[in-house]
Coordinates of C-alpha atoms in Angstrom, one line a residue:
Chain A
X1 CA -3.7 19.5 2.5
X2 CA -4.1 15.9 1.7
X3 CA -7.7 14.6 1.4
X4 CA -6.8 11.2 2.8
X5 CA -4.3 11.2 5.7
X6 CA -2.8 7.8 6.4
X7 CA 0.3 9.0 8.2
X8 CA -1.1 9.0 11.7
X9 CA 1.9 7.3 13.3
X10 CA 3.9 10.5 12.4
X11 CA 1.3 12.7 13.9
X12 CA -2.5 13.1 14.0
X13 CA -5.1 15.8 13.6
X14 CA -6.2 17.4 16.8
X15 CA -9.6 16.2 17.9
X16 CA -11.9 19.2 17.9
X17 CA -13.3 18.2 21.3
X18 CA -9.8 18.2 22.7
X19 CA -9.2 21.7 21.1
X20 CA -12.4 22.8 22.8
X21 CA -11.2 21.5 26.1
X22 CA -7.9 23.4 25.7
X23 CA -9.4 26.6 24.5
X24 CA -10.2 28.4 27.8
X25 CA -6.8 27.5 29.2
X26 CA -5.2 29.2 26.2
X27 CA -7.5 32.3 25.9
X28 CA -9.0 33.2 29.3
X29 CA -7.3 31.1 32.0
X30 CA -3.8 31.7 31.0
X31 CA -2.2 31.9 34.4
X32 CA 0.8 29.7 35.2
X33 CA 0.0 26.8 37.5
X34 CA 3.2 27.2 39.3
X35 CA 2.5 27.7 43.0
X36 CA 0.6 26.2 45.8
X37 CA 0.2 29.8 47.1
X38 CA -0.7 32.5 44.8
X39 CA -3.4 34.4 43.1
X40 CA -6.8 32.8 42.3
X41 CA -6.0 32.3 38.6
X42 CA -2.8 30.5 39.5
X43 CA -4.5 28.2 42.0
X44 CA -7.2 27.4 39.5
X45 CA -4.6 26.5 36.9
X46 CA -2.7 24.4 39.4
X47 CA -5.9 22.4 40.2
X48 CA -6.5 21.8 36.5
X49 CA -2.9 20.7 36.0
X50 CA -3.2 18.2 38.9
X51 CA -6.5 16.9 37.4
X52 CA -4.8 16.2 34.1
X53 CA -1.9 14.5 35.9
X54 CA -4.3 12.3 37.8
X55 CA -6.1 11.3 34.6
X56 CA -3.0 10.4 32.8
X57 CA -1.7 8.5 35.8
X58 CA -4.9 6.5 36.0
X59 CA -4.7 5.6 32.3
X60 CA -1.5 3.6 33.0
X61 CA -2.3 2.4 36.5
X62 CA 0.1 4.9 38.2
X63 CA -0.1 7.5 40.9
X64 CA -0.4 11.2 40.0
X65 CA 2.9 12.1 41.7
X66 CA 4.6 9.6 39.4
X67 CA 3.8 11.7 36.3
X68 CA 6.2 14.4 35.0
X69 CA 5.0 16.5 32.2
X70 CA 7.5 17.1 29.3
X71 CA 7.4 18.6 25.9
X72 CA 6.7 15.3 24.3
X73 CA 8.0 11.7 23.8
X74 CA 11.6 12.7 22.8
X75 CA 12.1 14.8 25.9
X76 CA 10.5 12.1 28.1
X77 CA 12.9 9.5 26.6
X78 CA 15.9 11.8 27.1
X79 CA 14.9 12.6 30.7
X80 CA 14.3 8.9 31.5
X81 CA 17.6 7.7 30.1
X82 CA 19.9 10.7 30.7
X83 CA 18.3 11.6 34.0
X84 CA 18.5 8.1 35.3
X85 CA 22.1 7.4 34.2
X86 CA 23.2 10.8 35.5
X87 CA 22.0 9.9 39.0
X88 CA 24.4 6.9 39.1
X89 CA 28.1 7.3 39.8
X90 CA 29.6 4.1 38.4
X91 CA 30.4 2.4 35.2
X92 CA 27.1 1.3 33.7
X93 CA 25.7 -1.0 31.1
X94 CA 22.4 -0.5 29.3
X95 CA 20.4 -3.0 27.2
X96 CA 18.0 -1.8 24.5
X97 CA 16.8 -3.1 21.1
X98 CA 18.0 -2.3 17.6
X99 CA 14.6 -0.9 16.6
X100 CA 14.0 1.7 19.2
X101 CA 13.0 5.2 18.2
X102 CA 16.0 7.6 17.5
X103 CA 15.2 9.5 20.7
X104 CA 16.2 6.4 22.6
X105 CA 18.9 5.0 20.4
X106 CA 20.7 8.3 19.7
X107 CA 20.5 9.3 23.3
X108 CA 22.2 6.0 24.4
X109 CA 24.7 6.1 21.6
X110 CA 25.7 9.7 22.6
X111 CA 26.2 8.5 26.2
X112 CA 28.5 5.8 25.0
X113 CA 31.1 8.6 24.5
X114 CA 30.8 9.2 28.3
X115 CA 31.6 5.6 29.0
X116 CA 28.1 4.0 29.1
X117 CA 28.3 0.5 27.7
X118 CA 25.4 -0.4 25.4
X119 CA 24.0 -3.6 24.0
X120 CA 21.4 -3.3 21.2
X121 CA 19.5 -6.6 21.1
X122 CA 18.3 -7.7 17.7
X123 CA 14.8 -8.6 16.6
X124 CA 13.4 -11.5 14.6
X125 CA 12.2 -11.2 11.0
X126 CA 8.8 -10.1 12.1
X127 CA 10.2 -7.3 14.3
X128 CA 9.9 -8.9 17.8
X129 CA 12.7 -8.7 20.3
X130 CA 14.6 -12.0 20.7
X131 CA 13.9 -12.8 24.4
X132 CA 16.8 -15.3 24.7
X133 CA 19.2 -12.7 23.3
X134 CA 17.7 -10.1 25.7
X135 CA 18.2 -12.5 28.6
X136 CA 21.8 -13.2 27.6
X137 CA 22.6 -9.5 27.2
X138 CA 21.8 -8.8 30.9
X139 CA 25.0 -8.5 33.0
X140 CA 25.6 -7.9 36.8
X141 CA 26.5 -4.3 35.9
X142 CA 23.4 -3.7 33.8
X143 CA 21.6 -0.7 35.4
X144 CA 18.8 0.0 32.9
X145 CA 16.8 -1.7 30.1
X146 CA 14.9 0.3 27.5
X147 CA 12.4 -1.6 25.3
X148 CA 9.6 0.1 23.4
X149 CA 6.0 -0.9 23.6
X150 CA 5.1 -0.5 19.9
X151 CA 7.5 -0.1 17.0
X152 CA 7.1 3.2 15.2
X153 CA 7.5 1.8 11.7
X154 CA 6.1 -1.8 11.7
X155 CA 3.8 -1.6 14.7
X156 CA 4.9 -4.7 16.4
X157 CA 3.9 -4.9 20.1
X158 CA 6.8 -6.1 22.2
X159 CA 6.2 -8.6 25.0
X160 CA 6.7 -6.1 27.7
X161 CA 5.0 -8.1 30.5
X162 CA 7.5 -10.9 29.9
X163 CA 10.4 -8.4 29.7
X164 CA 9.2 -6.7 32.8
X165 CA 9.2 -10.0 34.7
X166 CA 12.8 -10.8 33.6
X167 CA 14.0 -7.3 34.7
X168 CA 12.1 -7.4 38.0
X169 CA 13.7 -10.7 38.9
X170 CA 17.1 -9.3 38.3
X171 CA 16.3 -6.0 39.9
X172 CA 17.0 -3.9 36.8
X173 CA 14.7 -0.9 36.1
X174 CA 12.9 -1.1 32.8
X175 CA 12.1 2.0 30.7
X176 CA 9.6 1.8 27.9
X177 CA 9.0 4.2 25.1
X178 CA 5.2 3.9 24.9
X179 CA 4.8 6.8 22.5
X180 CA 3.3 4.6 19.8
X181 CA 1.2 2.4 22.1
X182 CA -0.4 4.7 24.7
X183 CA -4.2 4.6 24.1
X184 CA -3.9 2.0 21.4
X185 CA -2.7 -1.2 23.2
X186 CA -2.7 -2.3 26.8
X187 CA -0.3 -0.4 29.1
X188 CA -0.2 -1.1 32.8
X189 CA 3.0 0.1 34.6
X190 CA 2.3 -2.2 37.6
X191 CA 1.6 -5.4 35.6
X192 CA 4.5 -4.7 33.3
X193 CA 6.9 -3.9 36.1
X194 CA 7.9 -0.6 34.5
X195 CA 10.2 1.9 36.2
X196 CA 10.0 4.6 33.6
X197 CA 7.5 5.1 30.7
X198 CA 7.4 7.8 28.0
X199 CA 4.1 9.1 26.7
X200 CA 3.0 11.7 24.1
X201 CA -0.3 13.2 23.2
X202 CA -0.1 14.0 19.5
X203 CA -0.1 10.4 18.2
X204 CA -3.7 10.0 19.4
X205 CA -5.3 13.3 18.4
X206 CA -3.8 15.3 21.2
X207 CA -1.8 18.6 20.8
X208 CA 1.9 18.6 19.8
X209 CA 4.4 19.8 22.4
X210 CA 3.1 17.8 25.4
X211 CA 4.2 14.5 26.7
X212 CA 4.8 12.8 30.1
X213 CA 7.3 10.6 31.8
X214 CA 6.0 8.1 34.3
X215 CA 8.7 7.6 37.1
X216 CA 8.0 4.9 39.7
X217 CA 8.3 6.4 43.2
X218 CA 11.5 4.5 44.1
X219 CA 13.3 5.5 40.9
X220 CA 15.8 8.3 41.3
X221 CA 16.3 10.8 38.5
X222 CA 18.5 13.9 38.0
X223 CA 17.2 16.8 36.0
X224 CA 18.8 17.2 32.5
X225 CA 17.7 20.8 32.2
X226 CA 18.1 23.5 34.8
X227 CA 15.8 26.3 35.7
X228 CA 13.0 26.7 38.2
X229 CA 11.6 24.0 40.4
X230 CA 8.6 22.8 38.4
X231 CA 7.5 19.2 38.0
X232 CA 9.0 17.8 41.2
X233 CA 12.3 19.7 40.4
X234 CA 12.8 17.4 37.4
X235 CA 11.6 19.5 34.6
X236 CA 11.9 23.3 34.7
X237 CA 9.9 25.7 32.7
X238 CA 6.4 27.1 32.9
X239 CA 4.0 24.2 32.7
X240 CA 2.1 23.7 29.5
X241 CA -1.3 23.6 31.0
X242 CA -3.3 23.8 27.7
X243 CA -1.2 20.9 26.5
X244 CA -1.7 18.9 29.7
X245 CA -5.4 19.5 29.6
X246 CA -5.5 18.3 26.0
X247 CA -3.5 15.2 26.8
X248 CA -5.8 14.2 29.6
X249 CA -8.9 14.8 27.4
X250 CA -7.4 12.7 24.6
X251 CA -7.0 9.6 26.7
X252 CA -10.6 10.0 28.0
X253 CA -11.8 10.3 24.4
X254 CA -10.1 7.0 23.3
X255 CA -12.8 4.3 23.3
X256 CA -12.6 0.6 22.6
X257 CA -14.9 1.0 19.5
X258 CA -12.3 3.5 18.1
X259 CA -9.6 0.9 18.4
X260 CA -11.9 -1.7 16.8
X261 CA -12.6 0.6 13.9
X262 CA -8.9 1.4 13.4
X263 CA -8.0 -2.3 13.5
X264 CA -10.7 -3.1 10.9
X265 CA -9.2 -0.5 8.5
X266 CA -5.7 -2.0 8.9
X267 CA -6.9 -5.5 8.3
X268 CA -9.0 -4.5 5.4
X269 CA -6.1 -2.7 3.8
X270 CA -3.7 -5.7 4.2
X271 CA -6.2 -8.2 3.1
X272 CA -6.8 -6.2 -0.1
X273 CA -3.1 -5.5 -0.8
X274 CA -2.1 -9.1 -0.1
X275 CA -4.8 -10.6 -2.3
X276 CA -4.9 -8.0 -5.1
X277 CA -1.3 -6.8 -5.6
X278 CA 1.5 -9.3 -6.5
X279 CA 5.0 -9.3 -5.1
X280 CA 4.2 -7.7 -1.7
X281 CA 5.5 -8.5 1.8
X282 CA 4.0 -7.6 5.2
X283 CA 6.6 -6.1 7.5
X284 CA 5.5 -6.9 11.0
X285 CA 2.5 -8.9 12.1
X286 CA -1.2 -8.5 11.7
X287 CA -2.2 -10.4 14.8
X288 CA 0.6 -9.2 17.1
X289 CA 0.8 -5.7 15.8
X290 CA -0.8 -2.4 17.0
X291 CA -4.1 -1.7 15.4
X292 CA -3.0 1.5 13.6
X293 CA 0.2 0.6 11.8
X294 CA 0.6 -1.4 8.6
X295 CA 4.0 -1.7 6.8
X296 CA 4.2 -3.3 3.4
X297 CA 7.0 -3.7 0.9
X298 CA 6.2 -3.5 -2.8
X299 CA 9.0 -5.4 -4.6
X300 CA 10.9 -4.0 -7.6
X301 CA 9.9 -0.3 -6.9
X302 CA 11.0 2.5 -4.7
X303 CA 9.1 4.0 -1.9
X304 CA 9.5 7.7 -2.5
X305 CA 8.0 7.3 -6.0
X306 CA 5.0 5.5 -4.5
X307 CA 4.7 8.2 -1.9
X308 CA 4.8 11.1 -4.4
X309 CA 2.3 9.5 -6.7
X310 CA -0.1 8.9 -3.8
X311 CA 0.5 12.4 -2.7
X312 CA -0.5 13.7 -6.2
X313 CA -3.8 12.0 -5.6
X314 CA -4.2 13.6 -2.2
X315 CA -3.2 10.6 -0.1
X316 CA -0.5 11.0 2.6
X317 CA 1.6 8.0 3.7
X318 CA 5.2 7.3 4.8
X319 CA 8.1 5.2 3.4
X320 CA 11.2 3.6 4.7
X321 CA 13.1 4.3 1.5
X322 CA 16.5 5.9 1.7
X323 CA 15.5 8.6 -0.8
X324 CA 13.1 9.9 1.8
X325 CA 15.4 9.8 4.7
X326 CA 17.4 12.8 5.9
X327 CA 20.6 10.7 6.0
X328 CA 19.8 8.9 2.7
X329 CA 19.7 5.6 4.5
X330 CA 17.0 2.9 4.3
X331 CA 14.9 2.2 7.4
X332 CA 17.2 0.8 10.1
X333 CA 14.2 -1.0 11.6
X334 CA 13.6 -3.0 8.4
X335 CA 17.3 -3.7 8.1
X336 CA 17.4 -4.9 11.7
X337 CA 14.6 -7.3 10.8
X338 CA 16.9 -8.8 8.1
X339 CA 15.2 -7.2 5.1
X340 CA 17.5 -6.6 2.2
X341 CA 18.1 -2.9 1.4
X342 CA 15.9 -3.1 -1.7
X343 CA 13.0 -4.3 0.3
X344 CA 13.5 -1.5 2.8
X345 CA 13.5 1.0 -0.1
X346 CA 10.2 -0.3 -1.3
X347 CA 8.5 -0.2 2.1
X348 CA 5.4 1.9 2.8
X349 CA 3.8 2.6 6.1
X350 CA 0.1 3.2 6.3
X351 CA -1.1 4.4 9.7
X352 CA -4.7 4.9 10.6
X353 CA -6.8 6.9 12.9
X354 CA -10.4 6.9 14.0
X355 CA -11.1 9.7 11.6
X356 CA -10.3 7.5 8.6
X357 CA -13.1 5.7 6.8
X358 CA -13.5 2.5 4.9
X359 CA -14.2 4.6 1.8
X360 CA -10.8 6.2 2.2
X361 CA -9.2 2.8 2.4
X362 CA -11.0 1.6 -0.7
X363 CA -9.9 4.8 -2.6
X364 CA -6.3 4.4 -1.4
X365 CA -6.3 0.8 -2.6
X366 CA -7.5 1.7 -6.1
X367 CA -4.8 4.4 -6.3
X368 CA -2.2 2.1 -5.0
X369 CA -3.0 -0.7 -7.5
X370 CA -2.6 1.7 -10.4
X371 CA 0.6 3.4 -9.1
X372 CA 2.4 0.1 -8.2
X373 CA 1.6 -1.3 -11.6
X374 CA 2.7 1.9 -13.4
X375 CA 6.0 2.1 -11.5
X376 CA 6.7 -1.6 -12.1
X377 CA 6.3 -1.0 -15.8
X378 CA 9.2 1.4 -15.4
X379 CA 11.4 -0.8 -13.4
X380 CA 14.2 -2.9 -14.8
X381 CA 13.7 -5.5 -12.0
X382 CA 10.1 -6.4 -12.6
X383 CA 9.7 -10.0 -13.9
X384 CA 8.3 -9.3 -17.4
X385 CA 6.1 -12.4 -17.8
X386 CA 3.4 -11.6 -15.3
X387 CA 3.8 -7.8 -15.3
Chain B
X1 CA 6.9 17.8 -2.8
X2 CA 7.6 21.5 -2.7
X3 CA 11.3 20.9 -3.1
X4 CA 10.9 19.5 -6.6
X5 CA 10.5 21.8 -9.6
X6 CA 7.4 21.6 -11.8
X7 CA 9.5 20.1 -14.6
X8 CA 10.8 17.3 -12.3
X9 CA 7.2 16.4 -11.3
X10 CA 6.1 16.6 -14.9
X11 CA 8.7 14.1 -16.1
X12 CA 8.1 11.9 -13.0
X13 CA 4.4 11.8 -13.8
X14 CA 4.9 11.3 -17.5
X15 CA 8.3 9.9 -18.2
X16 CA 9.4 9.9 -21.8
X17 CA 11.1 7.1 -23.6
X18 CA 10.3 4.4 -21.1
X19 CA 11.2 0.7 -21.8
X20 CA 13.8 -1.4 -23.3
X21 CA 14.9 -1.4 -27.0
X22 CA 14.9 -4.9 -28.4
X23 CA 18.2 -5.6 -30.2
X24 CA 19.8 -2.5 -28.8
X25 CA 23.2 -1.5 -30.1
X26 CA 24.3 -0.6 -26.6
X27 CA 23.0 -0.9 -23.1
X28 CA 24.1 -0.1 -19.6
X29 CA 22.9 -0.8 -16.1
X30 CA 24.1 1.6 -13.4
X31 CA 23.5 1.7 -9.7
X32 CA 21.9 -1.1 -7.7
X33 CA 18.6 -1.6 -6.0
X34 CA 20.4 -1.9 -2.7
X35 CA 21.6 1.7 -3.1
X36 CA 18.0 2.7 -3.8
X37 CA 18.6 3.7 -7.4
X38 CA 19.2 1.8 -10.5
X39 CA 19.0 2.7 -14.1
X40 CA 19.0 0.8 -17.4
X41 CA 19.6 2.6 -20.7
X42 CA 19.4 1.0 -24.1
X43 CA 20.5 2.7 -27.3
X44 CA 20.1 2.5 -31.1
X45 CA 23.1 4.1 -32.8
X46 CA 23.5 4.8 -36.5
X47 CA 26.9 3.3 -37.3
X48 CA 27.8 5.8 -40.1
X49 CA 26.5 9.0 -38.6
X50 CA 26.9 8.1 -34.9
X51 CA 23.5 9.6 -34.3
X52 CA 21.4 8.2 -31.4
X53 CA 18.3 7.2 -33.3
X54 CA 16.5 5.8 -30.3
X55 CA 17.0 5.7 -26.5
X56 CA 14.9 4.1 -23.8
X57 CA 15.3 3.8 -20.0
X58 CA 14.0 1.8 -17.1
X59 CA 14.4 2.9 -13.4
X60 CA 14.1 1.5 -9.9
X61 CA 14.4 4.8 -8.2
X62 CA 12.8 7.8 -6.7
X63 CA 11.1 10.7 -8.5
X64 CA 14.3 12.5 -9.4
X65 CA 15.9 9.3 -10.7
X66 CA 13.0 8.8 -13.1
X67 CA 12.9 12.5 -14.0
X68 CA 16.6 12.9 -14.8
X69 CA 16.6 9.7 -16.9
X70 CA 13.6 10.9 -18.8
X71 CA 15.0 14.4 -19.5
X72 CA 18.3 13.0 -20.5
X73 CA 16.8 10.7 -23.1
X74 CA 15.0 13.8 -24.6
X75 CA 18.3 15.8 -24.5
X76 CA 20.4 13.3 -26.5
X77 CA 17.9 11.6 -28.8
X78 CA 18.9 12.7 -32.4
X79 CA 22.3 13.8 -31.3
X80 CA 25.6 12.1 -32.2
X81 CA 27.3 10.1 -29.5
X82 CA 30.1 12.6 -29.5
X83 CA 27.6 15.4 -28.7
X84 CA 25.8 13.2 -26.1
X85 CA 29.0 12.4 -24.3
X86 CA 29.5 16.1 -23.6
X87 CA 26.2 16.4 -21.7
X88 CA 27.0 16.8 -18.0
X89 CA 25.0 16.0 -15.0
X90 CA 24.8 19.7 -14.2
X91 CA 23.2 20.4 -17.6
X92 CA 20.7 17.6 -17.0
X93 CA 19.8 19.1 -13.6
X94 CA 19.5 22.6 -15.1
X95 CA 17.2 21.3 -17.8
X96 CA 15.0 20.0 -15.0
X97 CA 14.9 23.6 -13.5
X98 CA 17.1 22.3 -10.7
X99 CA 17.2 19.4 -8.3
X100 CA 17.5 19.5 -4.4
X101 CA 21.1 19.0 -3.3
X102 CA 20.4 15.6 -1.8
X103 CA 19.1 14.4 -5.2
X104 CA 21.9 15.7 -7.5
X105 CA 23.4 12.2 -7.4
X106 CA 20.4 11.0 -9.5
X107 CA 21.5 13.3 -12.3
X108 CA 25.1 11.9 -12.1
X109 CA 23.7 8.3 -12.2
X110 CA 21.7 9.1 -15.4
X111 CA 24.6 10.7 -17.2
X112 CA 27.0 7.9 -16.1
X113 CA 24.6 5.3 -17.4
X114 CA 24.5 7.0 -20.8
X115 CA 28.3 7.4 -20.9
X116 CA 28.8 3.7 -20.0
X117 CA 26.4 2.6 -22.8
X118 CA 28.3 4.8 -25.4
X119 CA 31.7 3.7 -24.2
X120 CA 30.6 0.1 -24.5
X121 CA 29.4 0.7 -28.1
X122 CA 32.7 2.4 -29.0
X123 CA 34.7 -0.5 -27.5
X124 CA 32.6 -2.9 -29.5
X125 CA 33.2 -1.0 -32.7
X126 CA 37.0 -0.8 -31.9
X127 CA 36.8 3.0 -31.6
X128 CA 38.6 3.0 -28.2
X129 CA 41.0 0.8 -26.4
X130 CA 40.5 -0.6 -22.9
X131 CA 42.5 1.9 -21.0
X132 CA 44.0 1.0 -17.6
X133 CA 42.6 2.9 -14.6
X134 CA 44.9 5.8 -13.9
X135 CA 44.7 8.2 -10.8
X136 CA 43.5 10.8 -13.3
X137 CA 40.5 8.6 -14.2
X138 CA 39.8 7.9 -10.6
X139 CA 39.8 11.6 -9.8
X140 CA 37.4 12.2 -12.7
X141 CA 35.0 9.5 -11.3
X142 CA 35.3 10.9 -7.8
X143 CA 34.3 14.3 -9.1
X144 CA 30.9 12.7 -9.7
X145 CA 30.5 11.6 -6.1
X146 CA 28.5 14.3 -4.4
X147 CA 28.1 15.4 -0.8
X148 CA 24.3 15.2 -0.4
X149 CA 24.4 18.1 2.0
X150 CA 25.4 20.6 -0.7
X151 CA 25.0 18.8 -4.0
X152 CA 28.6 19.6 -4.8
X153 CA 31.4 17.1 -5.5
X154 CA 33.3 15.6 -2.6
X155 CA 36.5 16.7 -4.5
X156 CA 35.4 20.3 -4.5
X157 CA 34.2 20.0 -0.9
X158 CA 37.7 18.9 0.0
X159 CA 36.5 15.7 1.6
X160 CA 39.0 13.7 -0.4
X161 CA 42.2 13.7 1.6
X162 CA 44.2 11.2 -0.3
X163 CA 43.9 8.4 -2.9
X164 CA 46.0 5.9 -4.6
X165 CA 45.7 3.3 -7.4
X166 CA 48.1 0.3 -7.2
X167 CA 48.0 -3.3 -8.4
X168 CA 44.2 -3.1 -9.1
X169 CA 43.5 -1.7 -5.6
X170 CA 42.1 1.8 -5.1
X171 CA 42.6 3.3 -1.7
X172 CA 40.7 6.4 -0.7
X173 CA 41.0 8.5 2.4
X174 CA 38.0 10.7 3.2
X175 CA 38.1 13.6 5.6
X176 CA 34.9 12.4 7.3
X177 CA 34.3 10.4 10.5
X178 CA 32.7 6.9 10.0
X179 CA 29.7 8.0 12.0
X180 CA 29.1 11.0 9.9
X181 CA 25.4 11.3 8.8
X182 CA 26.3 10.7 5.1
X183 CA 29.3 8.4 5.6
X184 CA 27.6 5.2 4.4
X185 CA 25.8 7.0 1.6
X186 CA 29.0 8.5 0.2
X187 CA 30.8 5.1 0.6
X188 CA 28.1 3.4 -1.4
X189 CA 28.3 6.1 -4.1
X190 CA 32.1 5.7 -4.4
X191 CA 31.8 1.9 -4.7
X192 CA 29.1 2.4 -7.4
X193 CA 31.5 4.6 -9.4
X194 CA 34.7 2.5 -9.1
X195 CA 34.0 -1.1 -8.3
X196 CA 33.0 -2.1 -11.9
X197 CA 36.2 -0.8 -13.6
X198 CA 37.7 -3.7 -15.5
X199 CA 41.1 -3.7 -13.9
X200 CA 40.1 -2.9 -10.3
X201 CA 39.9 -5.8 -7.8
X202 CA 39.2 -3.8 -4.7
X203 CA 38.2 -0.3 -3.6
X204 CA 39.2 0.5 0.0
X205 CA 37.6 3.5 1.7
X206 CA 39.0 4.9 4.9
X207 CA 37.3 7.5 7.1
X208 CA 40.1 9.5 8.5
X209 CA 38.3 12.6 9.7
X210 CA 38.8 13.6 13.2
X211 CA 35.9 13.5 15.6
X212 CA 34.8 16.9 16.8
X213 CA 34.0 15.9 20.4

């Protein structure tokens, strides 16, 4: 296990207090919360599930009956998009952005084969949606827009309130993948005019395998899986009560001082990298970015090498390099931001949590300085004069 | 991390023969930073004995890129260029106690860079002629383009449906769909192997595979 974990945008450690909260529902109170009528254990479970639902609803200014538990963000995105489009019986057009998570983009791209028309709106060089392009992409037959809250790689916060206003004016439902923003940045489904919102627990110290979809009351969905009649007949399967309990606890645990701490770590890291390491670029924005994600390109070297060298020193990070991707392709987010391939290959994502410390950041910086300088000595591209 | 052998990690951490030889007798730069791997090899060759007396490398690349280049320099230093030319990418990978299939192309890149440098030296010394690009030569080059899924050549994997060389244009038909996971990677690799041939103006790659759905 790594000593210093700076890959929190991939997943986070489970908060021990959250684990404690989940414990009885795993070990002693294991009954399924299925029915309104049933044995005592089942009724108690049902009550607990509804409490969790209410807590999660409250965190985004929604009603409890607007929350559908899922297995996570990917399923929530699939249910939102597939379930909504399935309920319509006409040719449809959907607008999204080029930098969405794969669970949005690949879902929509797969639906193109069934006749769904798709427009992927580009982003500017800092990773923000181009609003005029978004506006221009909307057509009379546009039935859905899907725009993320926070980008998974560069941390940019999209102007959802503005996008929500545009969609509301045209009567187009707006879905947001809020997996990387929930608990970290402001999320209010009413203020943002959201019709559908995907959430997950494990990015903010909750358990894996639990997420939720917010569905505004007037929005119609069809199930995409079939089985029993759980979760308002929209998501079959025995409810994951320990998970739901953990998810509700996690949002309760998230405090403004945690976010301040995380933001401080991110700024500290970028200030030091920017001032102490030559030939670096910030991908994203410090002031308009989420507190926990920092993405930096180190010119002339490749990300997997940096990642492995950091790993050897016990430090876990992520990279947008092709060498690290399952398809051997450089980060599509950075390419969409207009970065050349070589800058995408040299990009590193540092993502922070409230369990990280300033000492860890200082240690990472020292390691990074040495590694970047070592690898640049190996590279045929490094300008030799100042190296 | 677990998918790399100890030897890969050892060469990655402590690469041998790093740098650039001043007044090198031959040098080659293969790959490109856009593709995510790039390698520069410089050589000192004894003109009488043809022995490689010194070899150095520089790399913009991942761990396996650095490790394969490092091990290759060790394998050929002190050998004649004729012996060095016979080293295959498979031997380089074996010497490293194996590479993951998706990284085999790094071994190919290293061996290609070495061969290019040697070829250039031989041309300079008038030991070989500039040969025109024949279908045979193209096939040999394509044998070095690997399917990252298996680490085996696209030729062996029967992904090469057809190809032709005519008037400086190479046309290649691949039995893959353009939205295949590795389509763009394989395309880049083919361009890397063929674009620089002196008598080739253009390399056209067509994806002619049939979609499954």
